[in-house]
mmCIF file of C-alpha atoms in Angstrom:
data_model
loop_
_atom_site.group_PDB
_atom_site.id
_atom_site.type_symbol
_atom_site.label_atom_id
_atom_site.label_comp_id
_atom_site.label_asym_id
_atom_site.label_seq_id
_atom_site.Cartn_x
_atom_site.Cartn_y
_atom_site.Cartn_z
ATOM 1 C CA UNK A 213 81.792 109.521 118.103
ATOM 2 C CA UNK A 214 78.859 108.330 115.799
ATOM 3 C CA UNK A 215 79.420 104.508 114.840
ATOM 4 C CA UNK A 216 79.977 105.788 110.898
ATOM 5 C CA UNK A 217 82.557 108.038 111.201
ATOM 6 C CA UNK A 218 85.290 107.726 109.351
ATOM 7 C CA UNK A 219 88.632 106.710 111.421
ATOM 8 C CA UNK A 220 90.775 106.730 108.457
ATOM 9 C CA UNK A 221 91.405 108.665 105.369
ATOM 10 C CA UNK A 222 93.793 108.182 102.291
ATOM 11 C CA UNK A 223 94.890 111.837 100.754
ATOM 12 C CA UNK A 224 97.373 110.744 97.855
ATOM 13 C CA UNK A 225 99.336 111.906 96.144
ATOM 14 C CA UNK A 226 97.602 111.594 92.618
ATOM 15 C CA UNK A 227 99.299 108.414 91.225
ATOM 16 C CA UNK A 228 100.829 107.195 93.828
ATOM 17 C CA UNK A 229 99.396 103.894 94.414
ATOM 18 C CA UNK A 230 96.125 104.851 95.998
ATOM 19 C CA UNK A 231 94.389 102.258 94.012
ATOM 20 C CA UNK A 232 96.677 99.887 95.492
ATOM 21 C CA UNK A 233 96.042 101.434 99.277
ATOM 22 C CA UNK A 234 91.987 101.075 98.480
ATOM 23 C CA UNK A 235 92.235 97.057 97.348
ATOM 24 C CA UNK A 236 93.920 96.283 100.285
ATOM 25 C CA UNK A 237 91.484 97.905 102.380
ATOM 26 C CA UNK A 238 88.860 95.946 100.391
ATOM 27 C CA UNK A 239 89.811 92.954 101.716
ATOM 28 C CA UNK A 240 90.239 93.206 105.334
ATOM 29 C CA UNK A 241 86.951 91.954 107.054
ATOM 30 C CA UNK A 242 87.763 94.285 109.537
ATOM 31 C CA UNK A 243 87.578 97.961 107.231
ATOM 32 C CA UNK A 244 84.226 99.928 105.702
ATOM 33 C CA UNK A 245 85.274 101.661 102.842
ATOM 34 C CA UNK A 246 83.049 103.779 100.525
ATOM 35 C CA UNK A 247 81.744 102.036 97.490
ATOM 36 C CA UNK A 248 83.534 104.972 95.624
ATOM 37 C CA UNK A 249 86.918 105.042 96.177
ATOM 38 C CA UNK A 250 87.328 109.023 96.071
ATOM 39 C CA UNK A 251 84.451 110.625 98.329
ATOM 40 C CA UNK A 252 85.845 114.212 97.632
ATOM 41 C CA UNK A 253 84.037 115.159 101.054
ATOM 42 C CA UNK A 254 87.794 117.359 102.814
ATOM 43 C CA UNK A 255 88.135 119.421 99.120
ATOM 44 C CA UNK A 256 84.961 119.428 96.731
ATOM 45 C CA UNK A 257 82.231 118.329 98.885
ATOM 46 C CA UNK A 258 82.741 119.814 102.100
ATOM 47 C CA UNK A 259 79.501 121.931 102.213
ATOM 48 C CA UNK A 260 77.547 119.114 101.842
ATOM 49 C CA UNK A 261 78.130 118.053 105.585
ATOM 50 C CA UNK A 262 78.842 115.595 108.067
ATOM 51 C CA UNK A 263 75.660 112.786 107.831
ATOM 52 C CA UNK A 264 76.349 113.052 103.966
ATOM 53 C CA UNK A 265 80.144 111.826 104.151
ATOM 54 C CA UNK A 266 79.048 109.723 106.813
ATOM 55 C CA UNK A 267 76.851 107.891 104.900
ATOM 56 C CA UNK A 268 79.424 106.900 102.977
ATOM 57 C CA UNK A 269 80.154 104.140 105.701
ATOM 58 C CA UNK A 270 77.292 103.165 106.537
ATOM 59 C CA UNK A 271 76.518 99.354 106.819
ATOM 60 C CA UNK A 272 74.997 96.560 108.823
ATOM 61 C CA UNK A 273 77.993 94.438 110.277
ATOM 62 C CA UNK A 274 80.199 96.052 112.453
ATOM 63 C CA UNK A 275 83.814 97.364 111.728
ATOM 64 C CA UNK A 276 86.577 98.289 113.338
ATOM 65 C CA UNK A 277 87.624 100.627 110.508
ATOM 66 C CA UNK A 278 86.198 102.854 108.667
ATOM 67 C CA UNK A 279 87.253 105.214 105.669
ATOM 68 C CA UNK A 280 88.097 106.262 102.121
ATOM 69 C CA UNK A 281 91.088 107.125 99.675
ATOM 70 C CA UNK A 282 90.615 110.800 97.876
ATOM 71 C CA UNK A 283 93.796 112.028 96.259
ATOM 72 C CA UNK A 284 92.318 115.295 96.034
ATOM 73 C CA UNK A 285 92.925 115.994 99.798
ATOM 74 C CA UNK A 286 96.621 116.020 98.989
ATOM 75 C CA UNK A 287 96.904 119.458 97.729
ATOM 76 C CA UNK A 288 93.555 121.143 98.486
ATOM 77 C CA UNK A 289 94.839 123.626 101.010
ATOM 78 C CA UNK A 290 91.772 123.185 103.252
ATOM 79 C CA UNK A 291 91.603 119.534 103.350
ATOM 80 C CA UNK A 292 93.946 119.167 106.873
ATOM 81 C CA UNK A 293 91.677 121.165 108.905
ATOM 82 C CA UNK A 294 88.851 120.051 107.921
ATOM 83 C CA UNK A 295 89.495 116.184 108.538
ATOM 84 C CA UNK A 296 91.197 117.162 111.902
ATOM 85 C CA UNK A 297 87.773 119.484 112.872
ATOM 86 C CA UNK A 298 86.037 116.058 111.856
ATOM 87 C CA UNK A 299 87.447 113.824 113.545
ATOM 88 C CA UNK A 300 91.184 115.187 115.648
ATOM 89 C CA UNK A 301 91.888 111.386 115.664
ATOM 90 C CA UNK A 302 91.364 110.213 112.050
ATOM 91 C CA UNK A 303 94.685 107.932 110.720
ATOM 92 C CA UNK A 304 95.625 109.915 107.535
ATOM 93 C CA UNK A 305 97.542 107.546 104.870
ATOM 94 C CA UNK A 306 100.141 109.007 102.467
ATOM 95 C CA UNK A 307 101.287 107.226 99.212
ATOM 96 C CA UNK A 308 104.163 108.950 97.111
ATOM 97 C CA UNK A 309 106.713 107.524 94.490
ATOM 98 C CA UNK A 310 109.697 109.472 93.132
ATOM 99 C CA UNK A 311 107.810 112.757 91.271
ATOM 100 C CA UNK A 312 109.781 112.491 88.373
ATOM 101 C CA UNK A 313 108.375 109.210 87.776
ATOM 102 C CA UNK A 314 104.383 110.089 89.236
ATOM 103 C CA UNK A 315 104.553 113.288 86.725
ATOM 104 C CA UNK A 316 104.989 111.030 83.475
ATOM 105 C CA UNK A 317 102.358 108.460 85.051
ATOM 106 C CA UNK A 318 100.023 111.725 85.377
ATOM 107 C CA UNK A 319 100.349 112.421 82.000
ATOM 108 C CA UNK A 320 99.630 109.126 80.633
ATOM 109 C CA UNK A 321 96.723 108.783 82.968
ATOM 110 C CA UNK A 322 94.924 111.730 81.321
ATOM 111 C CA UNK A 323 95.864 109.964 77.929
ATOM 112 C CA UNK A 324 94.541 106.742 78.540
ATOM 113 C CA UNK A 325 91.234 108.686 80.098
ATOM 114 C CA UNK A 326 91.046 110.947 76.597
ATOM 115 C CA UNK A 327 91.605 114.142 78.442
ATOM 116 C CA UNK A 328 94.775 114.479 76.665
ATOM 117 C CA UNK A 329 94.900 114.464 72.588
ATOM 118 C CA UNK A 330 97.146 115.879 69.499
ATOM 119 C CA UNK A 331 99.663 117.644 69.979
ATOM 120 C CA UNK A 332 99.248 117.285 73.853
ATOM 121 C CA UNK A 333 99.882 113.723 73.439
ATOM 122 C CA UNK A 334 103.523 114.908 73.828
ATOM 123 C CA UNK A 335 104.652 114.748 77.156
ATOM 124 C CA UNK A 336 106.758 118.270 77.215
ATOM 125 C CA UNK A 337 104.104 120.294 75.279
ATOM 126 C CA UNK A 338 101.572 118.947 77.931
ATOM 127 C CA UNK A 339 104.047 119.780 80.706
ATOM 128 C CA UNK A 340 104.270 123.262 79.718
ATOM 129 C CA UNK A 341 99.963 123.423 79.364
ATOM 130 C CA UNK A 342 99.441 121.647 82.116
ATOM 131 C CA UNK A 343 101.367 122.949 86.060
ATOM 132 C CA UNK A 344 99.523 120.714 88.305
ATOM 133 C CA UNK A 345 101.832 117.766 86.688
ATOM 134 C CA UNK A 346 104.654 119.284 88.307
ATOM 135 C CA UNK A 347 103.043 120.999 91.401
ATOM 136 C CA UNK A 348 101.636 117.762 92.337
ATOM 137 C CA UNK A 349 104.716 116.273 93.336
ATOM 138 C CA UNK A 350 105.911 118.934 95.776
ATOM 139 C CA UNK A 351 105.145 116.466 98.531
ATOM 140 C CA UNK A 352 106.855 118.505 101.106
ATOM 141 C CA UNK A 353 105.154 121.871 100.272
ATOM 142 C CA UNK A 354 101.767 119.872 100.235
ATOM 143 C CA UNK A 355 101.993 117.338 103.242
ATOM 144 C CA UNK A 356 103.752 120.120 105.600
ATOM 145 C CA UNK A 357 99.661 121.251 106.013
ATOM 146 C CA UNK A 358 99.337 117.929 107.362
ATOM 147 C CA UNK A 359 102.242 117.690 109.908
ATOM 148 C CA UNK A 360 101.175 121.204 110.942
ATOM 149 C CA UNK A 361 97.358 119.790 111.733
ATOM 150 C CA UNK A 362 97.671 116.569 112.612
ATOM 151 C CA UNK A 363 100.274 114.560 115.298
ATOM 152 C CA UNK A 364 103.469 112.907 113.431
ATOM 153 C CA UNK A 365 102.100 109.574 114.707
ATOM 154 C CA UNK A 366 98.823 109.844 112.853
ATOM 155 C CA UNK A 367 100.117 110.249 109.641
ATOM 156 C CA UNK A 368 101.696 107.121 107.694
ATOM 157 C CA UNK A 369 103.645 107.097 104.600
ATOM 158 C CA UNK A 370 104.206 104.650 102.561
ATOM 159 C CA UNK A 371 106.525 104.733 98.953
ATOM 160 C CA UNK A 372 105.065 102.950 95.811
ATOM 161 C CA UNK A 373 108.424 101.196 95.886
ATOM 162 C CA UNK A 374 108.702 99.712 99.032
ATOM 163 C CA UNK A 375 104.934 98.559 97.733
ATOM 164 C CA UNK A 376 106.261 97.002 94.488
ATOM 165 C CA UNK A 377 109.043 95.424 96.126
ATOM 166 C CA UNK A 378 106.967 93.572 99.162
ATOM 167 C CA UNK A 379 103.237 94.337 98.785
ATOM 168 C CA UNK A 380 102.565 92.004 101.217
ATOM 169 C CA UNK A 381 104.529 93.494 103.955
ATOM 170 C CA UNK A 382 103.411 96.701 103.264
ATOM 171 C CA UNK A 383 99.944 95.838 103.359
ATOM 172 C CA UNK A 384 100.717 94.757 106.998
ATOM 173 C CA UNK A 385 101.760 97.694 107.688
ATOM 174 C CA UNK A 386 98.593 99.243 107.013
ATOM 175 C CA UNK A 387 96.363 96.887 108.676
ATOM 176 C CA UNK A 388 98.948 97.719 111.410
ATOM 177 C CA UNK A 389 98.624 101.413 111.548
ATOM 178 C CA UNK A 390 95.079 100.549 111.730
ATOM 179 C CA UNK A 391 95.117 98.063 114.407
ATOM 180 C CA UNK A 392 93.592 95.660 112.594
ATOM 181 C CA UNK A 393 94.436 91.820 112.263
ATOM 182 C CA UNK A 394 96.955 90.834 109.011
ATOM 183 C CA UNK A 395 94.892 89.922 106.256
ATOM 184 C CA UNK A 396 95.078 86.287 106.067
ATOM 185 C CA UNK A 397 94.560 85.566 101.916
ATOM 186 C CA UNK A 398 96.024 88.592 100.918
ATOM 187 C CA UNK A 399 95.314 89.577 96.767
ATOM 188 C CA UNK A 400 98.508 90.876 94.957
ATOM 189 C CA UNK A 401 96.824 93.809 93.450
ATOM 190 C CA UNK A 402 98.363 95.903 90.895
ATOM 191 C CA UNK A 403 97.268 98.924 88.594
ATOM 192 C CA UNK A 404 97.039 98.703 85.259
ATOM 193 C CA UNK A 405 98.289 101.998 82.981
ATOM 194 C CA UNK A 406 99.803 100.550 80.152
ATOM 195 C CA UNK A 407 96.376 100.499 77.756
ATOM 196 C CA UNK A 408 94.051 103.292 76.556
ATOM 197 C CA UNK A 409 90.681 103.262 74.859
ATOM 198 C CA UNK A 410 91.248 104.213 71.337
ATOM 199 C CA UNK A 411 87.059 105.585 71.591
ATOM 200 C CA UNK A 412 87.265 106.583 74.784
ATOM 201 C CA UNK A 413 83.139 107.290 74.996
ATOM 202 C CA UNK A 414 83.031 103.278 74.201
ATOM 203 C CA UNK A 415 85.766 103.023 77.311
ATOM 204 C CA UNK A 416 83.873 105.412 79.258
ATOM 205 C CA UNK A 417 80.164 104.004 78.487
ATOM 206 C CA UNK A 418 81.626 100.297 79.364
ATOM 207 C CA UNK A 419 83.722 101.579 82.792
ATOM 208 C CA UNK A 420 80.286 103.240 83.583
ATOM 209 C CA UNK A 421 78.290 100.162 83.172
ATOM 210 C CA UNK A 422 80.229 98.000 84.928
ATOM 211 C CA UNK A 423 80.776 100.320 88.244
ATOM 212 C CA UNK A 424 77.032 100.889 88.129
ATOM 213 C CA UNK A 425 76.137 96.896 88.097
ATOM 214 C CA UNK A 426 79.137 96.737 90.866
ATOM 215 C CA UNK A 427 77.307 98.884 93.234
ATOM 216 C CA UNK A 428 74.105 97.114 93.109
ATOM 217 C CA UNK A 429 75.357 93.980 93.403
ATOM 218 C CA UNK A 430 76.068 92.406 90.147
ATOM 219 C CA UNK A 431 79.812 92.399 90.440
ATOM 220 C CA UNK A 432 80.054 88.850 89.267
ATOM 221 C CA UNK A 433 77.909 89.093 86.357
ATOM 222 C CA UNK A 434 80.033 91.826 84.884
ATOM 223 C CA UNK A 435 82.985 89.557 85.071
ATOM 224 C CA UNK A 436 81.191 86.920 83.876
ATOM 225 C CA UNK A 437 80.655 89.153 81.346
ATOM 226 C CA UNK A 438 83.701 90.060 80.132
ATOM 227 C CA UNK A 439 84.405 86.652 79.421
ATOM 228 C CA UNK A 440 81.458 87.026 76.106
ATOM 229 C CA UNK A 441 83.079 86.614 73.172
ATOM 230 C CA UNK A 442 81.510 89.780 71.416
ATOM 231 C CA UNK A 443 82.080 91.922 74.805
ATOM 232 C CA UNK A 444 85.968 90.486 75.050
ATOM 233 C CA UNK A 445 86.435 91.419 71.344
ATOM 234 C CA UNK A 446 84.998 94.797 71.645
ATOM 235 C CA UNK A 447 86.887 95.328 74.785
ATOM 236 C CA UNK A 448 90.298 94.113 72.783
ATOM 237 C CA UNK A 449 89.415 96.124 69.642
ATOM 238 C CA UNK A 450 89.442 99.682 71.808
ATOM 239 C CA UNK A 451 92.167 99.368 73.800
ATOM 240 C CA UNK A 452 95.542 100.652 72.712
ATOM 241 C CA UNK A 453 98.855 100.368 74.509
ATOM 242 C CA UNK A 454 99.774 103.443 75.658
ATOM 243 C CA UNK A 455 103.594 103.450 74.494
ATOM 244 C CA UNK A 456 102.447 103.349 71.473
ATOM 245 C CA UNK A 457 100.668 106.942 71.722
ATOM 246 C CA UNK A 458 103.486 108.335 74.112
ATOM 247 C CA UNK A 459 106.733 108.724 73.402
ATOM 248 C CA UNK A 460 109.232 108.636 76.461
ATOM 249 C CA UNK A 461 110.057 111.420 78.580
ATOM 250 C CA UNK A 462 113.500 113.241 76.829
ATOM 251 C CA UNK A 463 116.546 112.979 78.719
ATOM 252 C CA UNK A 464 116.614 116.656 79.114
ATOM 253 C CA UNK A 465 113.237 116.975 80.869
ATOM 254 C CA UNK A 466 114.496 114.145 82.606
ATOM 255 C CA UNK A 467 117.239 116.019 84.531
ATOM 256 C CA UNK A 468 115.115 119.519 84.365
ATOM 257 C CA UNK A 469 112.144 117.508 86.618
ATOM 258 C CA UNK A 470 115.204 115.811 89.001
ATOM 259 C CA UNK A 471 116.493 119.271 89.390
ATOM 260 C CA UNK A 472 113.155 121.216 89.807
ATOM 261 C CA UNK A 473 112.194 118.649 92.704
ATOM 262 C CA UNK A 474 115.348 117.911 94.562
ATOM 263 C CA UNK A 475 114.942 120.865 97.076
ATOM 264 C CA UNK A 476 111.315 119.831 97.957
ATOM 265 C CA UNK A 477 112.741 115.785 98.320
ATOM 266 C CA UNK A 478 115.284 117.196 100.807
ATOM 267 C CA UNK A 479 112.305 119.453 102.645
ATOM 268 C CA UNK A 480 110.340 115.902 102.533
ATOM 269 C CA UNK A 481 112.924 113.589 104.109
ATOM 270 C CA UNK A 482 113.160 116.347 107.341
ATOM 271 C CA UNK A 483 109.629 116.198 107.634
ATOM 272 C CA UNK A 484 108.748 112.542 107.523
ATOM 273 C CA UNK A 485 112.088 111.575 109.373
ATOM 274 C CA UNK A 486 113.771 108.641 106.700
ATOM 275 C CA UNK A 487 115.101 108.457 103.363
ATOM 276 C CA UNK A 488 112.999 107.852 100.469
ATOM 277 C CA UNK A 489 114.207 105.365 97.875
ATOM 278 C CA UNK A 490 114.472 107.758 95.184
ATOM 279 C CA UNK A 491 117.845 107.421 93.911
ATOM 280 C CA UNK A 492 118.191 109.637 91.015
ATOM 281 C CA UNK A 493 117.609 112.428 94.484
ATOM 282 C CA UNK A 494 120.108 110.352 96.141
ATOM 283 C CA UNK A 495 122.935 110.479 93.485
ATOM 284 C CA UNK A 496 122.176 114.186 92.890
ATOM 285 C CA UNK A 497 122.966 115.043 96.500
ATOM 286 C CA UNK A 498 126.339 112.892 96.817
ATOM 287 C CA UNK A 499 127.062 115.216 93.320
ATOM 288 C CA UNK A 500 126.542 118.770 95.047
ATOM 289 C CA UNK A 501 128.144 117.422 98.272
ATOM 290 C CA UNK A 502 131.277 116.008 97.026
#
C-alpha cells in the first residue's frame, strides 16, 4: 500500500454528526484528513482515479491515519465496492441519529443554505417535493451494502446521541477504532443549525472567502477577521434564526415518519447487533408487542 492511501473513510448518514466525526479527526496529531471534508471520490468522483483521491492525503509528516468524511457514500449504491476494491482494509465510520429527527434537520439544512424557499419553507410541502428526506434515513436498507462488502469489525457506528451525551468518550472511541493514541486536549465541537443567511449569496460569498483563505493558510486572519466591527455587523445583520422561518414538524407527520421508519430501525438493530437510543422506536415496539 502507497503511503497516501486512505485507511479510513466516514460515509454518513447526511446529518448525522459528520461534522462532528471530521473535527475530531482534526485534532489528533496522529490523522491526515482532506482539507475538504467531503472528497466525493466512492460516488461522484470515482472516474477520476486513484492518485487523484490520493492526493487528497498527501503531506510531509508522517501519519498513522489517513482519510475523509463524505456523506454521499451512504446511499450511493456503488460506494461499498468501490472503497473495498480500494483498499479491502479501509475502517468505514457510520454516524446516524433517530431519522425522524435527521429528516427535519435535512430540511432546515437546505433552508439555512437557500435551497429551500416559499412555500417549501414548510416542512410537509417540502416532504412531499422532496423523497431523499425520507429515503435518507433508511439506514438499514442503505448500510446492509456495507455489511455485505466489508467485515462487521471494520465498520463502526456511532449515534449522534451517545455523541451529545459524552463527546469525549466517543471521540475515544474513534481514535480507538483507529488505533490511535486518545487525544490529549480534546475541543468540544458542536454544529451549529439554528441560523440562516437572510441573502444567502452574501452567506455564500463570505463562507467562500473564508474556506478559500483557510486552505492557503490564513485561517487565523479570517478569525481575526470576524472580530471587525463592520465584518461582525454584516455577519449579524444576515443571519436569521431558523425557527423563525420554520415552523415545527406537526404532530401528525410526527407519528406518520415514526411509523414509516420503524420496520427499517428493527432491520438496523439485527444488523449492527445493539439497540439504538431512539425511544419514540422503542415505545412503538413495547405498543405492537403488548
Amino acid at each position: 500500500m502507497n503511503d497516501t492511501r486512505a485507511t479510513f473513510v466516514g460515509i454518513g448518514a447526511q446529518k448525522c454528526a459528520s461534522t462532528w466525526l471530521y473535527g475530531v479527526l482534526q485534532q489528533s496529531p496522529d490523522v491526515q484528513v482532506s482539507e475538504d471534508k467531503e472528497v466525493d471520490f466512492f460516488s461522484y468522483y470515482f472516474d477520476r482515479g486513484y492518485e487523484w483521491y490520493d492526493r487528497h492525503f498527501a503531506c510531509d509528516s508522517p501519519s498513522i491515519a489517513r482519510g475523509e468524511i463524505s456523506p454521499s457514500y451512504f446511499i450511493h449504491p456503488d460506494a461499498p465496492a468501490r472503497a473495498y476494491a480500494y483498499n479491502p482494509k479501509i475502517t468505514v465510520f457510520v454516524t446516524l441519529r433517530d431519522p425522524v429527527a435527521r429528516c427535519f434537520s435535512n430540511h432546515l439544512h437546505e433552508v439555512r443554505k437557500g435551497h429551500v424557499s416559499g412555500k417549501n419553507t414548510v416542512f410537509e410541502t417540502a416532504l412531499d417535493n422532496n423523497p431523499l428526506y425520507r429515503d435518507q434515513g433508511r439506514y438499514a436498507h442503505h448500510l446492509k451494502r456495507w455489511y455485505d462488502v466489508f467485515p462487521a469489525d471494520q465498520i463502526h457506528v456511532l449515534f449522534q446521541e451517545d455523541i451529545h451525551i459524552d463527546r469525549a468518550a466517543m471521540a475515544r472511541q474513534v481514535t480507538d477504532a483507529l488505533g490511535l493514541r486518545p487525544l490529549d486536549d480534546f475541543l468540544d465541537l458542536r454544529a451549529n443549525e439554528s441560523v440562516r443567511y437572510k441573502n444567502a449569496t452574501v452567506g455564500e460569498t463570505l463562507w467562500k472567502f473564508g474556506n478559500f483563505a483557510r486552505k492557503n493558510g490564513m485561517g487565523r486572519i479570517v478569525e481575526t477577521a470576524k472580530g471587525v466591527p463592520p465584518i461582525k455587523q454584516l455577519r449579524a445583520s444576515n443571519r436569521q434564526s431558523i425557527r423563525d422561518v420554520v415552523a415545527p414538524m406537526t404532530a401528525d407527520t410526527e407519528r406518520y415518519l415514526t411509523d414509516y421508519y420503524a420496520r427499517d430501525v428493527e432491520k438496523l438493530e439485527r444488523l449492527i447487533g445493539r439497540q439504538t437510543p431512539w425511544r419514540r422506536f422503542a415505545a412503538l415496539a413495547d405498543v405492537t408487542t403488548a
